[in-house]
Amino acid sequence: RIKASGLKLRFCTNETQATREKFVKKLQGMGFDISVAEVTAPAPAACRILEERSLRPHLLVHNDLVPEFAEIDKANPNCVVIGDAAENFTYANLNEAFRVLIGMEKPILFSLGRGRYYKETDGLKLDVGAYMKALEYACDVQAEVVGKPAKAFFESALAEMGVPPEEVIMIGDDIVNDVGGAQRCGMRALQVRTGKYRPCDENHPYVKPDAYVNNLAEAVDILLQQL
């Protein structure tokens, strides 16, 4: 319905458990009309930064995400990239990343998002932000976040669409990463009462969505009524 209306559409995800290709294939299997070119994701953005700065990463990411870094030199690493590694978040793997960072004169840590938790069918799960904070604390380093809610991530999506922020509305279920991140970039933002939404989000101390909607379909109804 959004595409048919002529509005520009972008899918912004912090998905770091799979390549964009695999992620899109999963959504297509659910019936979504979506292509890889319409997806803004952290891993490709991180690869651009690594190439621009001639950095060689030690990866602490999900096995299914590794192909996104296939063209990146990973020998003798001089930085660490952490994503939602799921079962790869073992003590041994975290300690290995810690050792790489603590051995540097000026540690460089990239995090593919900083979410605290996310929701799957079997419930809430710890997200990359918790492990990012552990490495920040242990190594006295500030991570560079690549993904929501980083301003550069949203600006990348805006550039890809060729639309100024004041003409864009972000729709998401994460009060901080979706709503707060978009608003700091000059966009308006709607929060859906689905997914990881919790009622306490409506009393958040510093992030106030431009509106709440019960679900994505309701958000689309509202948007198309404004045309």
PDB file of C-alpha atoms in Angstrom:
ATOM      1  CA  ARG A   1       0.000   0.000   0.000  1.00  0.00           C
ATOM      2  CA  ILE A   2       2.845   2.408   0.770  1.00  0.00           C
ATOM      3  CA  LYS A   3       4.640   1.585  -2.480  1.00  0.00           C
ATOM      4  CA  ALA A   4       1.439   1.909  -4.485  1.00  0.00           C
ATOM      5  CA  SER A   5       0.864   5.372  -2.972  1.00  0.00           C
ATOM      6  CA  GLY A   6       4.122   6.678  -4.440  1.00  0.00           C
ATOM      7  CA  LEU A   7       5.738   7.314  -1.066  1.00  0.00           C
ATOM      8  CA  LYS A   8       9.401   6.365  -0.792  1.00  0.00           C
ATOM      9  CA  LEU A   9      10.055   3.428   1.530  1.00  0.00           C
ATOM     10  CA  ARG A  10      13.146   2.176   3.326  1.00  0.00           C
ATOM     11  CA  PHE A  11      13.562  -0.740   5.702  1.00  0.00           C
ATOM     12  CA  CYS A  12      16.022   0.157   8.487  1.00  0.00           C
ATOM     13  CA  THR A  13      17.147  -2.821  10.523  1.00  0.00           C
ATOM     14  CA  ASN A  14      19.684  -3.600  13.211  1.00  0.00           C
ATOM     15  CA  GLU A  15      19.557  -7.239  12.095  1.00  0.00           C
ATOM     16  CA  THR A  16      23.047  -8.661  12.581  1.00  0.00           C
ATOM     17  CA  GLN A  17      22.328 -12.376  12.730  1.00  0.00           C
ATOM     18  CA  ALA A  18      22.147 -12.755   8.955  1.00  0.00           C
ATOM     19  CA  THR A  19      23.239 -11.172   5.695  1.00  0.00           C
ATOM     20  CA  ARG A  20      20.822  -8.793   4.015  1.00  0.00           C
ATOM     21  CA  GLU A  21      20.221 -11.424   1.343  1.00  0.00           C
ATOM     22  CA  LYS A  22      19.165 -14.044   3.888  1.00  0.00           C
ATOM     23  CA  PHE A  23      17.142 -11.493   5.864  1.00  0.00           C
ATOM     24  CA  VAL A  24      15.275 -10.386   2.733  1.00  0.00           C
ATOM     25  CA  LYS A  25      14.648 -13.974   1.647  1.00  0.00           C
ATOM     26  CA  LYS A  26      13.040 -14.664   5.036  1.00  0.00           C
ATOM     27  CA  LEU A  27      10.764 -11.633   4.683  1.00  0.00           C
ATOM     28  CA  GLN A  28       9.871 -12.559   1.103  1.00  0.00           C
ATOM     29  CA  GLY A  29       8.867 -15.978   2.394  1.00  0.00           C
ATOM     30  CA  MET A  30       6.416 -14.219   4.718  1.00  0.00           C
ATOM     31  CA  GLY A  31       4.878 -12.415   1.775  1.00  0.00           C
ATOM     32  CA  PHE A  32       6.696  -9.068   1.922  1.00  0.00           C
ATOM     33  CA  ASP A  33       7.514  -7.314  -1.356  1.00  0.00           C
ATOM     34  CA  ILE A  34      11.055  -6.300  -0.477  1.00  0.00           C
ATOM     35  CA  SER A  35      14.481  -6.280  -2.142  1.00  0.00           C
ATOM     36  CA  VAL A  36      18.025  -6.068  -0.781  1.00  0.00           C
ATOM     37  CA  ALA A  37      18.409  -2.606  -2.314  1.00  0.00           C
ATOM     38  CA  GLU A  38      15.631  -1.313  -0.021  1.00  0.00           C
ATOM     39  CA  VAL A  39      17.347  -2.414   3.200  1.00  0.00           C
ATOM     40  CA  THR A  40      19.694  -0.269   5.318  1.00  0.00           C
ATOM     41  CA  ALA A  41      21.635  -2.515   7.708  1.00  0.00           C
ATOM     42  CA  PRO A  42      24.648  -2.116  10.042  1.00  0.00           C
ATOM     43  CA  ALA A  43      27.122  -4.614   8.536  1.00  0.00           C
ATOM     44  CA  PRO A  44      27.469  -2.983   5.086  1.00  0.00           C
ATOM     45  CA  ALA A  45      27.771   0.418   6.774  1.00  0.00           C
ATOM     46  CA  ALA A  46      30.526  -0.958   9.028  1.00  0.00           C
ATOM     47  CA  CYS A  47      32.364  -2.379   6.016  1.00  0.00           C
ATOM     48  CA  ARG A  48      32.394   1.055   4.390  1.00  0.00           C
ATOM     49  CA  ILE A  49      33.883   2.585   7.539  1.00  0.00           C
ATOM     50  CA  LEU A  50      36.519  -0.154   7.852  1.00  0.00           C
ATOM     51  CA  GLU A  51      37.613   0.353   4.247  1.00  0.00           C
ATOM     52  CA  GLU A  52      37.666   4.146   4.542  1.00  0.00           C
ATOM     53  CA  ARG A  53      39.854   3.982   7.657  1.00  0.00           C
ATOM     54  CA  SER A  54      42.012   1.022   6.544  1.00  0.00           C
ATOM     55  CA  LEU A  55      40.992  -0.983   9.616  1.00  0.00           C
ATOM     56  CA  ARG A  56      41.256  -4.760   9.995  1.00  0.00           C
ATOM     57  CA  PRO A  57      38.565  -6.136  12.304  1.00  0.00           C
ATOM     58  CA  HIS A  58      38.457  -8.941  14.799  1.00  0.00           C
ATOM     59  CA  LEU A  59      34.864 -10.107  14.395  1.00  0.00           C
ATOM     60  CA  LEU A  60      32.584 -11.102  17.252  1.00  0.00           C
ATOM     61  CA  VAL A  61      29.443 -11.626  15.206  1.00  0.00           C
ATOM     62  CA  HIS A  62      26.922 -14.307  14.320  1.00  0.00           C
ATOM     63  CA  ASN A  63      28.264 -16.988  11.982  1.00  0.00           C
ATOM     64  CA  ASP A  64      25.574 -16.149   9.429  1.00  0.00           C
ATOM     65  CA  LEU A  65      26.759 -12.525   9.234  1.00  0.00           C
ATOM     66  CA  VAL A  66      30.415 -13.309   8.450  1.00  0.00           C
ATOM     67  CA  PRO A  67      29.842 -13.337   4.635  1.00  0.00           C
ATOM     68  CA  GLU A  68      29.080  -9.589   4.780  1.00  0.00           C
ATOM     69  CA  PHE A  69      32.749  -9.067   5.707  1.00  0.00           C
ATOM     70  CA  ALA A  70      34.163 -11.374   3.014  1.00  0.00           C
ATOM     71  CA  GLU A  71      35.998  -8.577   1.189  1.00  0.00           C
ATOM     72  CA  ILE A  72      37.481  -7.042   4.353  1.00  0.00           C
ATOM     73  CA  ASP A  73      41.089  -7.757   5.412  1.00  0.00           C
ATOM     74  CA  LYS A  74      40.931  -9.409   8.842  1.00  0.00           C
ATOM     75  CA  ALA A  75      44.621 -10.326   9.276  1.00  0.00           C
ATOM     76  CA  ASN A  76      46.442  -8.867  12.294  1.00  0.00           C
ATOM     77  CA  PRO A  77      43.326  -7.013  13.551  1.00  0.00           C
ATOM     78  CA  ASN A  78      43.546  -3.430  14.787  1.00  0.00           C
ATOM     79  CA  CYS A  79      39.911  -3.041  15.888  1.00  0.00           C
ATOM     80  CA  VAL A  80      36.954  -5.139  17.070  1.00  0.00           C
ATOM     81  CA  VAL A  81      33.499  -5.346  15.490  1.00  0.00           C
ATOM     82  CA  ILE A  82      30.739  -6.739  17.697  1.00  0.00           C
ATOM     83  CA  GLY A  83      27.248  -7.679  16.552  1.00  0.00           C
ATOM     84  CA  ASP A  84      24.411  -9.797  17.876  1.00  0.00           C
ATOM     85  CA  ALA A  85      26.481 -12.986  18.046  1.00  0.00           C
ATOM     86  CA  ALA A  86      23.811 -14.988  19.936  1.00  0.00           C
ATOM     87  CA  GLU A  87      25.346 -18.355  20.901  1.00  0.00           C
ATOM     88  CA  ASN A  88      28.796 -17.024  19.943  1.00  0.00           C
ATOM     89  CA  PHE A  89      28.654 -14.769  23.021  1.00  0.00           C
ATOM     90  CA  THR A  90      30.690 -17.222  25.096  1.00  0.00           C
ATOM     91  CA  TYR A  91      33.188 -16.234  27.765  1.00  0.00           C
ATOM     92  CA  ALA A  92      36.043 -17.417  25.541  1.00  0.00           C
ATOM     93  CA  ASN A  93      34.912 -15.314  22.578  1.00  0.00           C
ATOM     94  CA  LEU A  94      34.271 -12.204  24.666  1.00  0.00           C
ATOM     95  CA  ASN A  95      37.650 -12.642  26.328  1.00  0.00           C
ATOM     96  CA  GLU A  96      39.360 -12.952  22.946  1.00  0.00           C
ATOM     97  CA  ALA A  97      37.778  -9.667  21.826  1.00  0.00           C
ATOM     98  CA  PHE A  98      38.812  -8.124  25.143  1.00  0.00           C
ATOM     99  CA  ARG A  99      42.420  -9.196  24.609  1.00  0.00           C
ATOM    100  CA  VAL A 100      42.520  -7.683  21.133  1.00  0.00           C
ATOM    101  CA  LEU A 101      41.228  -4.360  22.483  1.00  0.00           C
ATOM    102  CA  ILE A 102      43.287  -4.229  25.670  1.00  0.00           C
ATOM    103  CA  GLY A 103      46.437  -4.878  23.633  1.00  0.00           C
ATOM    104  CA  MET A 104      45.964  -1.684  21.619  1.00  0.00           C
ATOM    105  CA  GLU A 105      47.360   1.692  22.589  1.00  0.00           C
ATOM    106  CA  LYS A 106      44.095   3.294  21.422  1.00  0.00           C
ATOM    107  CA  PRO A 107      41.369   0.606  21.330  1.00  0.00           C
ATOM    108  CA  ILE A 108      38.759   0.862  18.559  1.00  0.00           C
ATOM    109  CA  LEU A 109      35.445  -0.883  19.105  1.00  0.00           C
ATOM    110  CA  PHE A 110      32.546  -0.880  16.642  1.00  0.00           C
ATOM    111  CA  SER A 111      29.120  -2.123  17.717  1.00  0.00           C
ATOM    112  CA  LEU A 112      26.457  -3.029  15.160  1.00  0.00           C
ATOM    113  CA  GLY A 113      23.740  -1.423  17.264  1.00  0.00           C
ATOM    114  CA  ARG A 114      23.348  -0.937  20.997  1.00  0.00           C
ATOM    115  CA  GLY A 115      19.955  -2.477  21.688  1.00  0.00           C
ATOM    116  CA  ARG A 116      19.417  -3.856  25.197  1.00  0.00           C
ATOM    117  CA  TYR A 117      17.102  -6.671  24.163  1.00  0.00           C
ATOM    118  CA  TYR A 118      14.866  -7.857  21.361  1.00  0.00           C
ATOM    119  CA  LYS A 119      11.903 -10.177  21.029  1.00  0.00           C
ATOM    120  CA  GLU A 120      11.644 -13.542  19.307  1.00  0.00           C
ATOM    121  CA  THR A 121       8.792 -16.049  19.362  1.00  0.00           C
ATOM    122  CA  ASP A 122      10.113 -17.641  22.571  1.00  0.00           C
ATOM    123  CA  GLY A 123      10.468 -14.334  24.425  1.00  0.00           C
ATOM    124  CA  LEU A 124      12.878 -11.459  25.080  1.00  0.00           C
ATOM    125  CA  LYS A 125      16.606 -11.944  24.499  1.00  0.00           C
ATOM    126  CA  LEU A 126      19.727  -9.976  25.410  1.00  0.00           C
ATOM    127  CA  ASP A 127      20.948  -7.826  22.531  1.00  0.00           C
ATOM    128  CA  VAL A 128      24.399  -6.636  21.496  1.00  0.00           C
ATOM    129  CA  GLY A 129      24.302  -3.519  23.707  1.00  0.00           C
ATOM    130  CA  ALA A 130      24.799  -5.522  26.897  1.00  0.00           C
ATOM    131  CA  TYR A 131      27.985  -7.119  25.567  1.00  0.00           C
ATOM    132  CA  MET A 132      29.163  -3.829  24.069  1.00  0.00           C
ATOM    133  CA  LYS A 133      28.930  -2.247  27.527  1.00  0.00           C
ATOM    134  CA  ALA A 134      30.976  -5.088  29.038  1.00  0.00           C
ATOM    135  CA  LEU A 135      33.833  -4.477  26.584  1.00  0.00           C
ATOM    136  CA  GLU A 136      33.575  -0.706  27.014  1.00  0.00           C
ATOM    137  CA  TYR A 137      33.921  -1.082  30.779  1.00  0.00           C
ATOM    138  CA  ALA A 138      36.723  -3.643  30.669  1.00  0.00           C
ATOM    139  CA  CYS A 139      38.810  -1.739  28.109  1.00  0.00           C
ATOM    140  CA  ASP A 140      37.906   1.847  29.084  1.00  0.00           C
ATOM    141  CA  VAL A 141      36.793   2.538  25.516  1.00  0.00           C
ATOM    142  CA  GLN A 142      33.742   4.185  23.938  1.00  0.00           C
ATOM    143  CA  ALA A 143      32.211   2.071  21.181  1.00  0.00           C
ATOM    144  CA  GLU A 144      31.350   3.596  17.832  1.00  0.00           C
ATOM    145  CA  VAL A 145      27.781   2.484  17.143  1.00  0.00           C
ATOM    146  CA  VAL A 146      26.954   1.533  13.554  1.00  0.00           C
ATOM    147  CA  GLY A 147      23.194   1.060  13.318  1.00  0.00           C
ATOM    148  CA  LYS A 148      20.154   2.453  15.079  1.00  0.00           C
ATOM    149  CA  PRO A 149      20.082   4.791  16.997  1.00  0.00           C
ATOM    150  CA  ALA A 150      23.268   6.344  15.515  1.00  0.00           C
ATOM    151  CA  LYS A 151      22.539   9.545  13.571  1.00  0.00           C
ATOM    152  CA  ALA A 152      24.852   8.489  10.735  1.00  0.00           C
ATOM    153  CA  PHE A 153      22.807   5.321  10.223  1.00  0.00           C
ATOM    154  CA  PHE A 154      19.561   7.228   9.730  1.00  0.00           C
ATOM    155  CA  GLU A 155      21.346   9.801   7.578  1.00  0.00           C
ATOM    156  CA  SER A 156      22.544   6.963   5.356  1.00  0.00           C
ATOM    157  CA  ALA A 157      18.950   5.826   4.833  1.00  0.00           C
ATOM    158  CA  LEU A 158      17.863   9.405   4.092  1.00  0.00           C
ATOM    159  CA  ALA A 159      20.663   9.799   1.543  1.00  0.00           C
ATOM    160  CA  GLU A 160      19.684   6.548  -0.143  1.00  0.00           C
ATOM    161  CA  MET A 161      16.102   7.813  -0.475  1.00  0.00           C
ATOM    162  CA  GLY A 162      17.111  11.362  -1.380  1.00  0.00           C
ATOM    163  CA  VAL A 163      14.635  12.856   1.087  1.00  0.00           C
ATOM    164  CA  PRO A 164      15.227  15.470   3.841  1.00  0.00           C
ATOM    165  CA  PRO A 165      14.530  14.302   7.428  1.00  0.00           C
ATOM    166  CA  GLU A 166      11.586  16.645   7.980  1.00  0.00           C
ATOM    167  CA  GLU A 167       9.695  14.808   5.201  1.00  0.00           C
ATOM    168  CA  VAL A 168      10.228  11.349   6.703  1.00  0.00           C
ATOM    169  CA  ILE A 169       8.370   9.319   9.324  1.00  0.00           C
ATOM    170  CA  MET A 170      10.018   6.391  11.078  1.00  0.00           C
ATOM    171  CA  ILE A 171       7.768   3.571  12.288  1.00  0.00           C
ATOM    172  CA  GLY A 172       9.208   1.171  14.861  1.00  0.00           C
ATOM    173  CA  ASP A 173       8.700  -0.790  18.067  1.00  0.00           C
ATOM    174  CA  ASP A 174      11.846   0.342  19.912  1.00  0.00           C
ATOM    175  CA  ILE A 175      11.321   3.534  21.921  1.00  0.00           C
ATOM    176  CA  VAL A 176      15.047   4.417  22.043  1.00  0.00           C
ATOM    177  CA  ASN A 177      16.633   2.966  18.915  1.00  0.00           C
ATOM    178  CA  ASP A 178      13.766   3.555  16.469  1.00  0.00           C
ATOM    179  CA  VAL A 179      11.854   6.513  17.839  1.00  0.00           C
ATOM    180  CA  GLY A 180      14.587   8.376  19.705  1.00  0.00           C
ATOM    181  CA  GLY A 181      17.223   7.813  17.027  1.00  0.00           C
ATOM    182  CA  ALA A 182      14.959   9.036  14.236  1.00  0.00           C
ATOM    183  CA  GLN A 183      13.812  12.109  16.160  1.00  0.00           C
ATOM    184  CA  ARG A 184      17.417  13.136  16.917  1.00  0.00           C
ATOM    185  CA  CYS A 185      17.994  13.050  13.179  1.00  0.00           C
ATOM    186  CA  GLY A 186      15.123  15.469  12.574  1.00  0.00           C
ATOM    187  CA  MET A 187      12.525  12.878  11.565  1.00  0.00           C
ATOM    188  CA  ARG A 188       9.112  12.270  13.064  1.00  0.00           C
ATOM    189  CA  ALA A 189       8.524   8.842  14.587  1.00  0.00           C
ATOM    190  CA  LEU A 190       5.583   6.584  15.397  1.00  0.00           C
ATOM    191  CA  GLN A 191       5.784   3.736  17.891  1.00  0.00           C
ATOM    192  CA  VAL A 192       3.749   0.593  17.274  1.00  0.00           C
ATOM    193  CA  ARG A 193       2.269  -1.222  20.250  1.00  0.00           C
ATOM    194  CA  THR A 194       3.567  -4.557  18.937  1.00  0.00           C
ATOM    195  CA  GLY A 195       6.879  -6.426  18.965  1.00  0.00           C
ATOM    196  CA  LYS A 196       9.165  -5.390  21.796  1.00  0.00           C
ATOM    197  CA  TYR A 197       6.858  -2.536  22.860  1.00  0.00           C
ATOM    198  CA  ARG A 198       5.988  -2.539  26.549  1.00  0.00           C
ATOM    199  CA  PRO A 199       3.380  -0.290  28.255  1.00  0.00           C
ATOM    200  CA  CYS A 200       6.112   1.387  30.341  1.00  0.00           C
ATOM    201  CA  ASP A 201       7.535   2.805  27.076  1.00  0.00           C
ATOM    202  CA  GLU A 202       4.728   5.363  27.193  1.00  0.00           C
ATOM    203  CA  ASN A 203       6.284   6.839  30.327  1.00  0.00           C
ATOM    204  CA  HIS A 204       9.817   6.991  28.951  1.00  0.00           C
ATOM    205  CA  PRO A 205      11.720   9.839  30.664  1.00  0.00           C
ATOM    206  CA  TYR A 206      13.125  11.486  27.547  1.00  0.00           C
ATOM    207  CA  VAL A 207      11.754   9.904  24.346  1.00  0.00           C
ATOM    208  CA  LYS A 208       8.215  10.864  23.328  1.00  0.00           C
ATOM    209  CA  PRO A 209       6.945   9.499  19.998  1.00  0.00           C
ATOM    210  CA  ASP A 210       4.990  11.816  17.736  1.00  0.00           C
ATOM    211  CA  ALA A 211       2.182   9.269  18.043  1.00  0.00           C
ATOM    212  CA  TYR A 212       1.407   5.715  19.127  1.00  0.00           C
ATOM    213  CA  VAL A 213      -0.329   3.271  16.814  1.00  0.00           C
ATOM    214  CA  ASN A 214      -1.634  -0.180  17.638  1.00  0.00           C
ATOM    215  CA  ASN A 215       0.137  -1.815  14.696  1.00  0.00           C
ATOM    216  CA  LEU A 216       1.816  -1.169  11.356  1.00  0.00           C
ATOM    217  CA  ALA A 217      -1.450  -1.394   9.405  1.00  0.00           C
ATOM    218  CA  GLU A 218      -2.913   1.422  11.499  1.00  0.00           C
ATOM    219  CA  ALA A 219       0.190   3.525  10.855  1.00  0.00           C
ATOM    220  CA  VAL A 220      -0.227   3.000   7.115  1.00  0.00           C
ATOM    221  CA  ASP A 221      -3.897   4.012   7.333  1.00  0.00           C
ATOM    222  CA  ILE A 222      -2.918   7.276   9.036  1.00  0.00           C
ATOM    223  CA  LEU A 223      -0.123   8.048   6.571  1.00  0.00           C
ATOM    224  CA  LEU A 224      -2.228   7.449   3.470  1.00  0.00           C
ATOM    225  CA  GLN A 225      -5.060   9.583   4.861  1.00  0.00           C
ATOM    226  CA  GLN A 226      -2.648  12.542   4.880  1.00  0.00           C
ATOM    227  CA  LEU A 227      -1.897  12.307   1.147  1.00  0.00           C
TER     228      LEU A 227
END
